[in-house]
Amino acid sequence: MSEKHTLKWAEAIHKIVDAINHSKCRAIGGLRPIDISFNNARKIREKIYGRIGSNINRKKTRFQKNDFVRMSRNKNVFAKGYLPNYSDEILQVDLVKNRANPNRYRVKDEKGEHFEGYFYPEELTKVRKDENTSYRIEKIISKRKKKDGKKEYLVKFFDYPNPEWIDESQFV
């Protein structure tokens, strides 16, 4: 167009398209776009993208069924503080959706109640849970003395919905 000193695209567009179609392209394996037909289209597609159905990049699952995890808390983007970024409630992985990309997990609490929806691996972190696991107490609601002389306290734990009676010996 600049050779002819004209601004009319309609006259030059056919030459531009023809030049593009007859030049080799690295994206399609060094072939020219004009060389692709319905007969070799499948072969070229597999060359570029891999076999149909085999191009799913499955990652190894981060958590297995029955692993114990904590869920991340929602904070503002730049919120800072000394409180942890994960909840105090320990959950258990109930279902692993490893066919999905990315992997997703369904979790349940200690009572077996499922949380609504599925969670991405970035929203969970793996924890160990045993008899030595300690929990933060939000407040002591009440106390009572049993017939054998032991004291029990009704306590509300952080991030747990229901208070529980625990023995005095369980306090750390």
mmCIF file with all atom_site columns, C-alpha atoms in Angstrom:
data_model
loop_
_atom_site.group_PDB
_atom_site.id
_atom_site.type_symbol
_atom_site.label_atom_id
_atom_site.label_alt_id
_atom_site.label_comp_id
_atom_site.label_asym_id
_atom_site.label_entity_id
_atom_site.label_seq_id
_atom_site.pdbx_PDB_ins_code
_atom_site.Cartn_x
_atom_site.Cartn_y
_atom_site.Cartn_z
_atom_site.occupancy
_atom_site.B_iso_or_equiv
_atom_site.pdbx_formal_charge
_atom_site.auth_seq_id
_atom_site.auth_comp_id
_atom_site.auth_asym_id
_atom_site.auth_atom_id
_atom_site.pdbx_PDB_model_num
ATOM 1   C CA . MET A 1 1   ? 0.000   0.000   0.000  1.00 0.00 ? 1   MET A CA 1
ATOM 2   C CA . SER A 1 2   ? 2.789   2.411   0.753  1.00 0.00 ? 2   SER A CA 1
ATOM 3   C CA . GLU A 1 3   ? 4.496   1.482   -2.543 1.00 0.00 ? 3   GLU A CA 1
ATOM 4   C CA . LYS A 1 4   ? 1.472   2.582   -4.540 1.00 0.00 ? 4   LYS A CA 1
ATOM 5   C CA . HIS A 1 5   ? 0.840   5.613   -2.288 1.00 0.00 ? 5   HIS A CA 1
ATOM 6   C CA . THR A 1 6   ? -2.785  4.655   -1.752 1.00 0.00 ? 6   THR A CA 1
ATOM 7   C CA . LEU A 1 7   ? -4.946  4.022   1.301  1.00 0.00 ? 7   LEU A CA 1
ATOM 8   C CA . LYS A 1 8   ? -7.305  1.542   -0.375 1.00 0.00 ? 8   LYS A CA 1
ATOM 9   C CA . TRP A 1 9   ? -7.115  -1.764  1.526  1.00 0.00 ? 9   TRP A CA 1
ATOM 10  C CA . ALA A 1 10  ? -9.424  -3.635  -0.791 1.00 0.00 ? 10  ALA A CA 1
ATOM 11  C CA . GLU A 1 11  ? -6.836  -3.671  -3.569 1.00 0.00 ? 11  GLU A CA 1
ATOM 12  C CA . ALA A 1 12  ? -4.000  -5.052  -1.396 1.00 0.00 ? 12  ALA A CA 1
ATOM 13  C CA . ILE A 1 13  ? -5.805  -7.432  0.998  1.00 0.00 ? 13  ILE A CA 1
ATOM 14  C CA . HIS A 1 14  ? -5.757  -10.374 -1.432 1.00 0.00 ? 14  HIS A CA 1
ATOM 15  C CA . LYS A 1 15  ? -1.975  -10.171 -1.820 1.00 0.00 ? 15  LYS A CA 1
ATOM 16  C CA . ILE A 1 16  ? -1.485  -9.957  1.981  1.00 0.00 ? 16  ILE A CA 1
ATOM 17  C CA . VAL A 1 17  ? -3.697  -12.984 2.694  1.00 0.00 ? 17  VAL A CA 1
ATOM 18  C CA . ASP A 1 18  ? -2.054  -14.963 -0.104 1.00 0.00 ? 18  ASP A CA 1
ATOM 19  C CA . ALA A 1 19  ? 1.422   -14.194 1.272  1.00 0.00 ? 19  ALA A CA 1
ATOM 20  C CA . ILE A 1 20  ? 0.424   -15.284 4.795  1.00 0.00 ? 20  ILE A CA 1
ATOM 21  C CA . ASN A 1 21  ? -1.164  -18.525 3.574  1.00 0.00 ? 21  ASN A CA 1
ATOM 22  C CA . HIS A 1 22  ? 1.915   -19.474 1.525  1.00 0.00 ? 22  HIS A CA 1
ATOM 23  C CA . SER A 1 23  ? 4.520   -18.812 4.233  1.00 0.00 ? 23  SER A CA 1
ATOM 24  C CA . LYS A 1 24  ? 5.713   -21.489 6.657  1.00 0.00 ? 24  LYS A CA 1
ATOM 25  C CA . CYS A 1 25  ? 4.329   -21.367 10.188 1.00 0.00 ? 25  CYS A CA 1
ATOM 26  C CA . ARG A 1 26  ? 6.187   -22.724 13.246 1.00 0.00 ? 26  ARG A CA 1
ATOM 27  C CA . ALA A 1 27  ? 2.945   -23.168 15.192 1.00 0.00 ? 27  ALA A CA 1
ATOM 28  C CA . ILE A 1 28  ? 1.768   -25.901 12.832 1.00 0.00 ? 28  ILE A CA 1
ATOM 29  C CA . GLY A 1 29  ? 5.060   -27.742 12.517 1.00 0.00 ? 29  GLY A CA 1
ATOM 30  C CA . GLY A 1 30  ? 6.678   -25.816 9.672  1.00 0.00 ? 30  GLY A CA 1
ATOM 31  C CA . LEU A 1 31  ? 3.765   -26.335 7.294  1.00 0.00 ? 31  LEU A CA 1
ATOM 32  C CA . ARG A 1 32  ? 2.062   -23.653 5.279  1.00 0.00 ? 32  ARG A CA 1
ATOM 33  C CA . PRO A 1 33  ? -1.594  -22.939 6.147  1.00 0.00 ? 33  PRO A CA 1
ATOM 34  C CA . ILE A 1 34  ? -2.501  -23.668 2.520  1.00 0.00 ? 34  ILE A CA 1
ATOM 35  C CA . ASP A 1 35  ? -1.172  -27.257 2.942  1.00 0.00 ? 35  ASP A CA 1
ATOM 36  C CA . ILE A 1 36  ? -3.726  -28.132 5.642  1.00 0.00 ? 36  ILE A CA 1
ATOM 37  C CA . SER A 1 37  ? -6.835  -29.965 4.482  1.00 0.00 ? 37  SER A CA 1
ATOM 38  C CA . PHE A 1 38  ? -9.566  -32.096 6.014  1.00 0.00 ? 38  PHE A CA 1
ATOM 39  C CA . ASN A 1 39  ? -7.447  -35.191 5.287  1.00 0.00 ? 39  ASN A CA 1
ATOM 40  C CA . ASN A 1 40  ? -4.509  -34.146 7.498  1.00 0.00 ? 40  ASN A CA 1
ATOM 41  C CA . ALA A 1 41  ? -6.249  -31.784 9.963  1.00 0.00 ? 41  ALA A CA 1
ATOM 42  C CA . ARG A 1 42  ? -6.551  -34.427 12.720 1.00 0.00 ? 42  ARG A CA 1
ATOM 43  C CA . LYS A 1 43  ? -2.880  -35.362 12.420 1.00 0.00 ? 43  LYS A CA 1
ATOM 44  C CA . ILE A 1 44  ? -1.803  -31.709 12.661 1.00 0.00 ? 44  ILE A CA 1
ATOM 45  C CA . ARG A 1 45  ? -4.134  -31.074 15.598 1.00 0.00 ? 45  ARG A CA 1
ATOM 46  C CA . GLU A 1 46  ? -2.609  -34.024 17.499 1.00 0.00 ? 46  GLU A CA 1
ATOM 47  C CA . LYS A 1 47  ? 0.863   -32.738 16.631 1.00 0.00 ? 47  LYS A CA 1
ATOM 48  C CA . ILE A 1 48  ? 0.068   -29.347 18.179 1.00 0.00 ? 48  ILE A CA 1
ATOM 49  C CA . TYR A 1 49  ? -2.165  -30.274 21.146 1.00 0.00 ? 49  TYR A CA 1
ATOM 50  C CA . GLY A 1 50  ? -1.486  -33.992 21.713 1.00 0.00 ? 50  GLY A CA 1
ATOM 51  C CA . ARG A 1 51  ? -3.919  -36.877 21.454 1.00 0.00 ? 51  ARG A CA 1
ATOM 52  C CA . ILE A 1 52  ? -7.555  -36.104 22.181 1.00 0.00 ? 52  ILE A CA 1
ATOM 53  C CA . GLY A 1 53  ? -8.371  -36.996 25.782 1.00 0.00 ? 53  GLY A CA 1
ATOM 54  C CA . SER A 1 54  ? -4.742  -37.343 26.847 1.00 0.00 ? 54  SER A CA 1
ATOM 55  C CA . ASN A 1 55  ? -3.970  -33.649 27.182 1.00 0.00 ? 55  ASN A CA 1
ATOM 56  C CA . ILE A 1 56  ? -5.504  -33.329 30.642 1.00 0.00 ? 56  ILE A CA 1
ATOM 57  C CA . ASN A 1 57  ? -2.745  -32.226 33.001 1.00 0.00 ? 57  ASN A CA 1
ATOM 58  C CA . ARG A 1 58  ? -3.692  -34.059 36.172 1.00 0.00 ? 58  ARG A CA 1
ATOM 59  C CA . LYS A 1 59  ? -1.764  -32.949 39.188 1.00 0.00 ? 59  LYS A CA 1
ATOM 60  C CA . LYS A 1 60  ? -1.068  -35.179 42.135 1.00 0.00 ? 60  LYS A CA 1
ATOM 61  C CA . THR A 1 61  ? -3.608  -34.550 44.872 1.00 0.00 ? 61  THR A CA 1
ATOM 62  C CA . ARG A 1 62  ? -2.277  -32.618 47.839 1.00 0.00 ? 62  ARG A CA 1
ATOM 63  C CA . PHE A 1 63  ? -4.652  -34.292 50.323 1.00 0.00 ? 63  PHE A CA 1
ATOM 64  C CA . GLN A 1 64  ? -6.005  -37.811 50.568 1.00 0.00 ? 64  GLN A CA 1
ATOM 65  C CA . LYS A 1 65  ? -9.336  -38.968 51.948 1.00 0.00 ? 65  LYS A CA 1
ATOM 66  C CA . ASN A 1 66  ? -9.477  -38.803 55.790 1.00 0.00 ? 66  ASN A CA 1
ATOM 67  C CA . ASP A 1 67  ? -6.601  -36.282 56.026 1.00 0.00 ? 67  ASP A CA 1
ATOM 68  C CA . PHE A 1 68  ? -7.052  -33.576 58.645 1.00 0.00 ? 68  PHE A CA 1
ATOM 69  C CA . VAL A 1 69  ? -7.006  -29.999 57.383 1.00 0.00 ? 69  VAL A CA 1
ATOM 70  C CA . ARG A 1 70  ? -7.688  -26.421 58.445 1.00 0.00 ? 70  ARG A CA 1
ATOM 71  C CA . MET A 1 71  ? -9.553  -23.954 56.244 1.00 0.00 ? 71  MET A CA 1
ATOM 72  C CA . SER A 1 72  ? -8.183  -20.518 55.351 1.00 0.00 ? 72  SER A CA 1
ATOM 73  C CA . ARG A 1 73  ? -9.898  -17.456 56.744 1.00 0.00 ? 73  ARG A CA 1
ATOM 74  C CA . ASN A 1 74  ? -11.095 -14.621 54.577 1.00 0.00 ? 74  ASN A CA 1
ATOM 75  C CA . LYS A 1 75  ? -9.092  -11.503 55.246 1.00 0.00 ? 75  LYS A CA 1
ATOM 76  C CA . ASN A 1 76  ? -8.894  -8.249  53.408 1.00 0.00 ? 76  ASN A CA 1
ATOM 77  C CA . VAL A 1 77  ? -6.127  -8.096  50.850 1.00 0.00 ? 77  VAL A CA 1
ATOM 78  C CA . PHE A 1 78  ? -3.735  -6.005  52.925 1.00 0.00 ? 78  PHE A CA 1
ATOM 79  C CA . ALA A 1 79  ? -5.040  -6.904  56.380 1.00 0.00 ? 79  ALA A CA 1
ATOM 80  C CA . LYS A 1 80  ? -2.261  -7.586  58.835 1.00 0.00 ? 80  LYS A CA 1
ATOM 81  C CA . GLY A 1 81  ? -2.463  -8.994  62.299 1.00 0.00 ? 81  GLY A CA 1
ATOM 82  C CA . TYR A 1 82  ? -1.175  -11.524 64.746 1.00 0.00 ? 82  TYR A CA 1
ATOM 83  C CA . LEU A 1 83  ? -4.136  -13.891 64.370 1.00 0.00 ? 83  LEU A CA 1
ATOM 84  C CA . PRO A 1 84  ? -3.566  -16.969 62.205 1.00 0.00 ? 84  PRO A CA 1
ATOM 85  C CA . ASN A 1 85  ? -4.766  -17.081 58.607 1.00 0.00 ? 85  ASN A CA 1
ATOM 86  C CA . TYR A 1 86  ? -6.351  -20.491 59.124 1.00 0.00 ? 86  TYR A CA 1
ATOM 87  C CA . SER A 1 87  ? -9.328  -21.449 61.266 1.00 0.00 ? 87  SER A CA 1
ATOM 88  C CA . ASP A 1 88  ? -8.906  -23.299 64.545 1.00 0.00 ? 88  ASP A CA 1
ATOM 89  C CA . GLU A 1 89  ? -11.448 -25.940 63.599 1.00 0.00 ? 89  GLU A CA 1
ATOM 90  C CA . ILE A 1 90  ? -9.884  -29.163 62.345 1.00 0.00 ? 90  ILE A CA 1
ATOM 91  C CA . LEU A 1 91  ? -11.788 -30.699 59.445 1.00 0.00 ? 91  LEU A CA 1
ATOM 92  C CA . GLN A 1 92  ? -11.477 -34.003 57.643 1.00 0.00 ? 92  GLN A CA 1
ATOM 93  C CA . VAL A 1 93  ? -11.263 -34.516 53.877 1.00 0.00 ? 93  VAL A CA 1
ATOM 94  C CA . ASP A 1 94  ? -14.241 -36.625 52.859 1.00 0.00 ? 94  ASP A CA 1
ATOM 95  C CA . LEU A 1 95  ? -14.102 -36.608 49.069 1.00 0.00 ? 95  LEU A CA 1
ATOM 96  C CA . VAL A 1 96  ? -11.306 -35.911 46.597 1.00 0.00 ? 96  VAL A CA 1
ATOM 97  C CA . LYS A 1 97  ? -12.329 -34.758 43.107 1.00 0.00 ? 97  LYS A CA 1
ATOM 98  C CA . ASN A 1 98  ? -9.135  -35.522 41.217 1.00 0.00 ? 98  ASN A CA 1
ATOM 99  C CA . ARG A 1 99  ? -10.843 -35.685 37.821 1.00 0.00 ? 99  ARG A CA 1
ATOM 100 C CA . ALA A 1 100 ? -11.524 -31.964 38.043 1.00 0.00 ? 100 ALA A CA 1
ATOM 101 C CA . ASN A 1 101 ? -8.888  -29.496 36.994 1.00 0.00 ? 101 ASN A CA 1
ATOM 102 C CA . PRO A 1 102 ? -7.781  -28.161 39.440 1.00 0.00 ? 102 PRO A CA 1
ATOM 103 C CA . ASN A 1 103 ? -8.370  -30.766 42.153 1.00 0.00 ? 103 ASN A CA 1
ATOM 104 C CA . ARG A 1 104 ? -11.131 -30.010 44.647 1.00 0.00 ? 104 ARG A CA 1
ATOM 105 C CA . TYR A 1 105 ? -11.964 -31.363 48.073 1.00 0.00 ? 105 TYR A CA 1
ATOM 106 C CA . ARG A 1 106 ? -15.112 -31.838 50.126 1.00 0.00 ? 106 ARG A CA 1
ATOM 107 C CA . VAL A 1 107 ? -14.637 -31.600 53.896 1.00 0.00 ? 107 VAL A CA 1
ATOM 108 C CA . LYS A 1 108 ? -16.636 -32.538 56.975 1.00 0.00 ? 108 LYS A CA 1
ATOM 109 C CA . ASP A 1 109 ? -16.398 -31.574 60.626 1.00 0.00 ? 109 ASP A CA 1
ATOM 110 C CA . GLU A 1 110 ? -16.008 -33.846 63.670 1.00 0.00 ? 110 GLU A CA 1
ATOM 111 C CA . LYS A 1 111 ? -19.745 -34.587 63.751 1.00 0.00 ? 111 LYS A CA 1
ATOM 112 C CA . GLY A 1 112 ? -19.707 -35.754 60.140 1.00 0.00 ? 112 GLY A CA 1
ATOM 113 C CA . GLU A 1 113 ? -21.590 -32.745 58.780 1.00 0.00 ? 113 GLU A CA 1
ATOM 114 C CA . HIS A 1 114 ? -20.428 -31.720 55.321 1.00 0.00 ? 114 HIS A CA 1
ATOM 115 C CA . PHE A 1 115 ? -19.464 -28.173 54.471 1.00 0.00 ? 115 PHE A CA 1
ATOM 116 C CA . GLU A 1 116 ? -21.340 -26.761 51.532 1.00 0.00 ? 116 GLU A CA 1
ATOM 117 C CA . GLY A 1 117 ? -19.389 -26.848 48.278 1.00 0.00 ? 117 GLY A CA 1
ATOM 118 C CA . TYR A 1 118 ? -15.881 -27.906 47.362 1.00 0.00 ? 118 TYR A CA 1
ATOM 119 C CA . PHE A 1 119 ? -12.557 -26.332 48.283 1.00 0.00 ? 119 PHE A CA 1
ATOM 120 C CA . TYR A 1 120 ? -9.374  -25.768 46.288 1.00 0.00 ? 120 TYR A CA 1
ATOM 121 C CA . PRO A 1 121 ? -6.022  -26.967 47.703 1.00 0.00 ? 121 PRO A CA 1
ATOM 122 C CA . GLU A 1 122 ? -4.936  -23.359 48.266 1.00 0.00 ? 122 GLU A CA 1
ATOM 123 C CA . GLU A 1 123 ? -7.805  -22.895 50.742 1.00 0.00 ? 123 GLU A CA 1
ATOM 124 C CA . LEU A 1 124 ? -6.754  -25.827 52.951 1.00 0.00 ? 124 LEU A CA 1
ATOM 125 C CA . THR A 1 125 ? -3.644  -26.768 54.882 1.00 0.00 ? 125 THR A CA 1
ATOM 126 C CA . LYS A 1 126 ? -2.784  -30.195 56.245 1.00 0.00 ? 126 LYS A CA 1
ATOM 127 C CA . VAL A 1 127 ? -2.477  -30.657 60.020 1.00 0.00 ? 127 VAL A CA 1
ATOM 128 C CA . ARG A 1 128 ? -1.761  -33.515 62.389 1.00 0.00 ? 128 ARG A CA 1
ATOM 129 C CA . LYS A 1 129 ? -4.463  -34.446 64.844 1.00 0.00 ? 129 LYS A CA 1
ATOM 130 C CA . ASP A 1 130 ? -3.798  -36.692 67.828 1.00 0.00 ? 130 ASP A CA 1
ATOM 131 C CA . GLU A 1 131 ? -4.479  -36.762 71.570 1.00 0.00 ? 131 GLU A CA 1
ATOM 132 C CA . ASN A 1 132 ? -1.830  -34.058 72.119 1.00 0.00 ? 132 ASN A CA 1
ATOM 133 C CA . THR A 1 133 ? -3.509  -31.563 69.794 1.00 0.00 ? 133 THR A CA 1
ATOM 134 C CA . SER A 1 134 ? -4.419  -28.406 71.688 1.00 0.00 ? 134 SER A CA 1
ATOM 135 C CA . TYR A 1 135 ? -7.318  -26.070 70.942 1.00 0.00 ? 135 TYR A CA 1
ATOM 136 C CA . ARG A 1 136 ? -7.687  -22.389 71.781 1.00 0.00 ? 136 ARG A CA 1
ATOM 137 C CA . ILE A 1 137 ? -10.462 -21.590 74.249 1.00 0.00 ? 137 ILE A CA 1
ATOM 138 C CA . GLU A 1 138 ? -12.614 -18.569 73.485 1.00 0.00 ? 138 GLU A CA 1
ATOM 139 C CA . LYS A 1 139 ? -14.337 -18.454 76.881 1.00 0.00 ? 139 LYS A CA 1
ATOM 140 C CA . ILE A 1 140 ? -15.311 -20.563 79.876 1.00 0.00 ? 140 ILE A CA 1
ATOM 141 C CA . ILE A 1 141 ? -19.084 -20.552 80.137 1.00 0.00 ? 141 ILE A CA 1
ATOM 142 C CA . SER A 1 142 ? -19.654 -22.496 83.324 1.00 0.00 ? 142 SER A CA 1
ATOM 143 C CA . LYS A 1 143 ? -18.127 -25.045 85.709 1.00 0.00 ? 143 LYS A CA 1
ATOM 144 C CA . ARG A 1 144 ? -19.399 -27.990 87.727 1.00 0.00 ? 144 ARG A CA 1
ATOM 145 C CA . LYS A 1 145 ? -18.081 -30.474 90.237 1.00 0.00 ? 145 LYS A CA 1
ATOM 146 C CA . LYS A 1 146 ? -18.708 -34.178 89.687 1.00 0.00 ? 146 LYS A CA 1
ATOM 147 C CA . LYS A 1 147 ? -19.515 -36.649 92.471 1.00 0.00 ? 147 LYS A CA 1
ATOM 148 C CA . ASP A 1 148 ? -15.955 -38.009 92.445 1.00 0.00 ? 148 ASP A CA 1
ATOM 149 C CA . GLY A 1 149 ? -14.594 -34.496 93.151 1.00 0.00 ? 149 GLY A CA 1
ATOM 150 C CA . LYS A 1 150 ? -13.286 -33.714 89.658 1.00 0.00 ? 150 LYS A CA 1
ATOM 151 C CA . LYS A 1 151 ? -14.084 -30.340 88.142 1.00 0.00 ? 151 LYS A CA 1
ATOM 152 C CA . GLU A 1 152 ? -15.468 -29.923 84.639 1.00 0.00 ? 152 GLU A CA 1
ATOM 153 C CA . TYR A 1 153 ? -15.745 -26.749 82.613 1.00 0.00 ? 153 TYR A CA 1
ATOM 154 C CA . LEU A 1 154 ? -18.164 -25.856 79.847 1.00 0.00 ? 154 LEU A CA 1
ATOM 155 C CA . VAL A 1 155 ? -15.930 -24.121 77.314 1.00 0.00 ? 155 VAL A CA 1
ATOM 156 C CA . LYS A 1 156 ? -16.430 -22.510 73.924 1.00 0.00 ? 156 LYS A CA 1
ATOM 157 C CA . PHE A 1 157 ? -13.529 -23.166 71.544 1.00 0.00 ? 157 PHE A CA 1
ATOM 158 C CA . PHE A 1 158 ? -12.552 -20.733 68.786 1.00 0.00 ? 158 PHE A CA 1
ATOM 159 C CA . ASP A 1 159 ? -14.220 -21.545 65.429 1.00 0.00 ? 159 ASP A CA 1
ATOM 160 C CA . TYR A 1 160 ? -16.267 -24.399 66.924 1.00 0.00 ? 160 TYR A CA 1
ATOM 161 C CA . PRO A 1 161 ? -20.011 -23.821 67.049 1.00 0.00 ? 161 PRO A CA 1
ATOM 162 C CA . ASN A 1 162 ? -21.005 -25.776 70.172 1.00 0.00 ? 162 ASN A CA 1
ATOM 163 C CA . PRO A 1 163 ? -19.549 -25.599 73.686 1.00 0.00 ? 163 PRO A CA 1
ATOM 164 C CA . GLU A 1 164 ? -18.251 -28.791 75.318 1.00 0.00 ? 164 GLU A CA 1
ATOM 165 C CA . TRP A 1 165 ? -17.685 -30.078 78.847 1.00 0.00 ? 165 TRP A CA 1
ATOM 166 C CA . ILE A 1 166 ? -14.023 -30.860 79.435 1.00 0.00 ? 166 ILE A CA 1
ATOM 167 C CA . ASP A 1 167 ? -12.181 -32.157 82.482 1.00 0.00 ? 167 ASP A CA 1
ATOM 168 C CA . GLU A 1 168 ? -9.881  -29.845 84.445 1.00 0.00 ? 168 GLU A CA 1
ATOM 169 C CA . SER A 1 169 ? -6.929  -32.133 83.676 1.00 0.00 ? 169 SER A CA 1
ATOM 170 C CA . GLN A 1 170 ? -7.289  -31.406 79.951 1.00 0.00 ? 170 GLN A CA 1
ATOM 171 C CA . PHE A 1 171 ? -6.306  -27.741 80.334 1.00 0.00 ? 171 PHE A CA 1
ATOM 172 C CA . VAL A 1 172 ? -2.791  -26.848 79.189 1.00 0.00 ? 172 VAL A CA 1
#
